[in-house]
Amino acid sequence: MATPEVRNDTAQQQYSLVEDGEVIGFAAYELDDDEIRFTHTEVDPEHRGGGHASILVQAALDDVRANSSRTVVPLCSYVQAWIERHPDYQELTAR
């Protein structure tokens, strides 16, 4: 099994979690001038419980941190909970 890769699919407005060439999860977002609103995160049922959603969200937030000055608005309950558990990412919600 290959290590999952996270890709920003700007046409679909989602970060896709790809494993062995197959999309196994995604974090959907909406863009505004100064915000990126994460609206929904989902991982295929057969891949749940292995930390895939956490890998996906961390990579998405790392990409926002590195490549954007947008404020993260975690409308998705999973993204919101993930940020609450990782204090070093909380600054992204207050840019």
Short mmCIF file of C-alpha atoms in Angstrom, two decimals:
data_model
loop_
_atom_site.label_atom_id
_atom_site.label_comp_id
_atom_site.label_asym_id
_atom_site.label_seq_id
_atom_site.Cartn_x
_atom_site.Cartn_y
_atom_site.Cartn_z
CA MET A 1 0.00 0.00 0.00
CA ALA A 2 1.37 3.39 -1.02
CA THR A 3 1.57 6.39 1.26
CA PRO A 4 -1.44 8.63 0.63
CA GLU A 5 -0.83 11.86 -1.26
CA VAL A 6 -2.86 15.04 -0.86
CA ARG A 7 -3.57 17.16 -3.94
CA ASN A 8 -5.29 20.51 -4.20
CA ASP A 9 -7.89 20.05 -6.94
CA THR A 10 -8.74 23.70 -7.55
CA ALA A 11 -11.30 22.91 -10.29
CA GLN A 12 -13.30 20.79 -7.81
CA GLN A 13 -12.48 23.10 -4.87
CA GLN A 14 -11.26 20.26 -2.73
CA TYR A 15 -8.12 18.70 -1.36
CA SER A 16 -8.12 15.08 -2.52
CA LEU A 17 -6.50 12.23 -0.62
CA VAL A 18 -5.09 9.82 -3.21
CA GLU A 19 -3.80 6.31 -2.52
CA ASP A 20 -2.66 3.94 -5.26
CA GLY A 21 -4.08 6.33 -7.87
CA GLU A 22 -7.56 6.36 -6.31
CA VAL A 23 -9.24 9.26 -4.50
CA ILE A 24 -10.13 7.85 -1.08
CA GLY A 25 -11.12 11.09 0.62
CA PHE A 26 -11.57 14.80 0.20
CA ALA A 27 -11.84 18.08 2.09
CA ALA A 28 -14.16 20.42 0.20
CA TYR A 29 -13.72 24.17 0.45
CA GLU A 30 -15.11 27.48 -0.77
CA LEU A 31 -12.91 30.47 -1.50
CA ASP A 32 -13.57 34.11 -0.81
CA ASP A 33 -11.14 36.99 -1.22
CA ASP A 34 -9.63 36.56 2.22
CA GLU A 35 -11.11 33.26 3.45
CA ILE A 36 -10.98 29.57 2.70
CA ARG A 37 -14.04 27.87 4.19
CA PHE A 38 -13.71 24.12 4.72
CA THR A 39 -17.24 22.80 4.32
CA HIS A 40 -17.00 19.00 4.36
CA THR A 41 -14.43 16.26 4.91
CA GLU A 42 -15.04 12.67 3.92
CA VAL A 43 -13.01 9.46 3.73
CA ASP A 44 -14.27 6.30 2.03
CA PRO A 45 -15.66 3.90 4.66
CA GLU A 46 -13.09 1.17 3.94
CA HIS A 47 -10.28 3.63 4.73
CA ARG A 48 -11.68 5.09 7.95
CA GLY A 49 -9.95 4.60 11.26
CA GLY A 50 -6.43 4.67 9.84
CA GLY A 51 -5.73 8.36 10.35
CA HIS A 52 -6.48 9.25 6.72
CA ALA A 53 -8.75 12.19 7.57
CA SER A 54 -6.06 13.64 9.83
CA ILE A 55 -3.41 13.27 7.08
CA LEU A 56 -5.77 15.01 4.66
CA VAL A 57 -6.64 17.94 6.92
CA GLN A 58 -3.06 18.53 8.07
CA ALA A 59 -1.77 18.57 4.48
CA ALA A 60 -4.57 20.91 3.39
CA LEU A 61 -3.86 23.32 6.25
CA ASP A 62 -0.11 23.13 5.61
CA ASP A 63 -0.79 24.09 1.99
CA VAL A 64 -2.96 27.03 3.04
CA ARG A 65 -0.26 28.15 5.49
CA ALA A 66 2.51 27.93 2.88
CA ASN A 67 0.70 29.26 -0.18
CA SER A 68 -2.01 31.64 0.96
CA SER A 69 -2.73 34.46 3.35
CA ARG A 70 -6.40 33.47 3.60
CA THR A 71 -8.07 32.94 6.95
CA VAL A 72 -9.28 29.38 7.53
CA VAL A 73 -12.96 29.12 8.43
CA PRO A 74 -13.64 25.55 9.66
CA LEU A 75 -17.34 25.06 8.86
CA CYS A 76 -16.74 21.30 8.73
CA SER A 77 -16.96 19.80 12.22
CA TYR A 78 -13.98 17.50 11.60
CA VAL A 79 -11.71 20.37 10.51
CA GLN A 80 -12.88 22.43 13.47
CA ALA A 81 -12.16 19.61 15.94
CA TRP A 82 -8.78 18.90 14.31
CA ILE A 83 -7.70 22.53 14.67
CA GLU A 84 -8.84 22.56 18.30
CA ARG A 85 -6.63 19.49 18.98
CA HIS A 86 -3.61 21.09 17.24
CA PRO A 87 -2.92 24.51 18.79
CA ASP A 88 -0.12 25.27 16.32
CA TYR A 89 -2.75 25.51 13.56
CA GLN A 90 -5.17 27.78 15.44
CA GLU A 91 -3.43 30.90 14.14
CA LEU A 92 -4.79 30.05 10.67
CA THR A 93 -8.30 30.90 11.87
CA ALA A 94 -7.27 34.35 13.08
CA ARG A 95 -5.15 35.75 10.26
#
